[in-house]
Coordinates of C-alpha atoms in Angstrom, one line a residue:
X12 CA 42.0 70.1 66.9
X13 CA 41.2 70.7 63.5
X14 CA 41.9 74.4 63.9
X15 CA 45.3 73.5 65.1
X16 CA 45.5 71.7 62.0
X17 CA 44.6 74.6 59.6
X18 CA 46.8 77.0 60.9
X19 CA 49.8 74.8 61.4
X20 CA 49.3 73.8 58.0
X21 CA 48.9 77.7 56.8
X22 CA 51.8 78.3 58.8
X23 CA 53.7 75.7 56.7
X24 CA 52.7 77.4 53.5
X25 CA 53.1 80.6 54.6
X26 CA 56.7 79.8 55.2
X27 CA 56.6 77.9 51.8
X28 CA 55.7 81.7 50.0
X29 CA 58.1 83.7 51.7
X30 CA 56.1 85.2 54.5
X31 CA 57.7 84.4 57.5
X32 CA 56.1 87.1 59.6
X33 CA 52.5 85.6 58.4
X34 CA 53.8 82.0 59.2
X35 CA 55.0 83.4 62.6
X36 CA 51.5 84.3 63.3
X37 CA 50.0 81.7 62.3
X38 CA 52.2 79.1 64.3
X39 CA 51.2 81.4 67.1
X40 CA 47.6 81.0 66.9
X41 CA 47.6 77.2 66.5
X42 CA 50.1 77.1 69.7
X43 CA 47.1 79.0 71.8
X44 CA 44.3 76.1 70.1
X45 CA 47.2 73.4 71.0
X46 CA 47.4 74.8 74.7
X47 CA 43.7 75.5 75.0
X48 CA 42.9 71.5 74.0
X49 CA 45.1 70.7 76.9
X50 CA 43.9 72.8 79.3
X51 CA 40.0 72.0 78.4
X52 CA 40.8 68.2 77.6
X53 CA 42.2 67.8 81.3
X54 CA 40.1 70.7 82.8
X55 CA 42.6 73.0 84.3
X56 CA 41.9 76.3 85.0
X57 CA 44.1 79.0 83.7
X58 CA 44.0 83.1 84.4
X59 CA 43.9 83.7 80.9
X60 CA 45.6 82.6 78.1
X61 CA 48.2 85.3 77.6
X62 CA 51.8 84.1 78.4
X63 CA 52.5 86.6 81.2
X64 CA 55.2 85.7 83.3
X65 CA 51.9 84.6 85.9
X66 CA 50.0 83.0 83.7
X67 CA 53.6 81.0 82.5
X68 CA 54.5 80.3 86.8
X69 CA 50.8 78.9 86.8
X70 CA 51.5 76.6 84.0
X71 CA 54.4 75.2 85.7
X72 CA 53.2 74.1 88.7
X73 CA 50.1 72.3 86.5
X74 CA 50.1 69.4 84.7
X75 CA 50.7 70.7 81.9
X76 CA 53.8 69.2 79.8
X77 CA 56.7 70.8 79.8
X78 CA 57.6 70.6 76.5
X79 CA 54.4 72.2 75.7
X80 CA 55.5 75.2 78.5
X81 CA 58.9 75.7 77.0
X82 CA 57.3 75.8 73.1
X83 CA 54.9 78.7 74.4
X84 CA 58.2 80.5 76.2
X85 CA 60.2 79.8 73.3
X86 CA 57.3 81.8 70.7
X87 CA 56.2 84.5 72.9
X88 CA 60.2 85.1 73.7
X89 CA 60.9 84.8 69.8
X90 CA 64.2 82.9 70.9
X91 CA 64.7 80.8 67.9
X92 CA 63.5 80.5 64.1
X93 CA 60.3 79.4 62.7
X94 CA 61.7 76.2 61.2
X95 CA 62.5 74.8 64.7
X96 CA 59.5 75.9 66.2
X97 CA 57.5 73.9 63.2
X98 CA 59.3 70.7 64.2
X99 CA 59.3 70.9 68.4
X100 CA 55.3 72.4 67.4
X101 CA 54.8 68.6 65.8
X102 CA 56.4 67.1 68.5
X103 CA 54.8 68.8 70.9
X104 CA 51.4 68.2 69.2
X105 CA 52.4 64.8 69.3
X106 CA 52.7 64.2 72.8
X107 CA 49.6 66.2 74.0
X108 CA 47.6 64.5 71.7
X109 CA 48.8 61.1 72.1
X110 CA 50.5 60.5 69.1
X111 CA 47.6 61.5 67.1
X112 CA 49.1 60.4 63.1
X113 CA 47.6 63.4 61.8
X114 CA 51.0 65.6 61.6
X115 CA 53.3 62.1 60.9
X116 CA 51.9 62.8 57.4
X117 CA 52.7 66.3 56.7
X118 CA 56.0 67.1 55.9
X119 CA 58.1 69.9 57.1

């Protein structure tokens, strides 16, 4: 998890400098070590880690939380701004992690 933690947190100062597409990217890349900690941590098999419109129907009918399911629809789709994604990205983090007080201490 701690490269979840570096690029969330260059994400956050991306977004601090102006560079929105940079902290876009960078959000994006700790989603897919979020997601891949989930999927190793309760050994689920996935296609490949892409959000495809398969790979997404496989992920719903896993274990995987949903919250977690609609964050990775809700980046890939580019549906709403990089602010919001930060905070359900914490949440998120939160819950798969089991309120792991890492990101309670970094502020948005």
């Amino acid at each position: 998890m701690d490269d979840f933690v570096w690029f969330y947190g260059a994400s956050l100062e991306a977004l601090r400098n102006g560079m929105t597409m940079t902290a876009l990217g960078k959000l994006q890349r700790a989603l897919t070590y979020l997601l891949r900690y989930f999927l190793v941590k309760n050994k689920i098999l996935l296609r490949k880690p892409l959000p495809d419109e398969r790979t997404l129907a496989q992920l719903q009918k896993s274990s995987v939380p949903k919250e977690l399911i609609s964050l990775v629809k809700d980046m890939y789709e580019k549906k709403v701004g990089i602010k919001s994604l930060l905070m359900k990205t914490r949440e998120v983090y939160q819950k798969v992690t089991e309120q792991h007080l890492w990101l309670g201490q970094v502020p948005i």
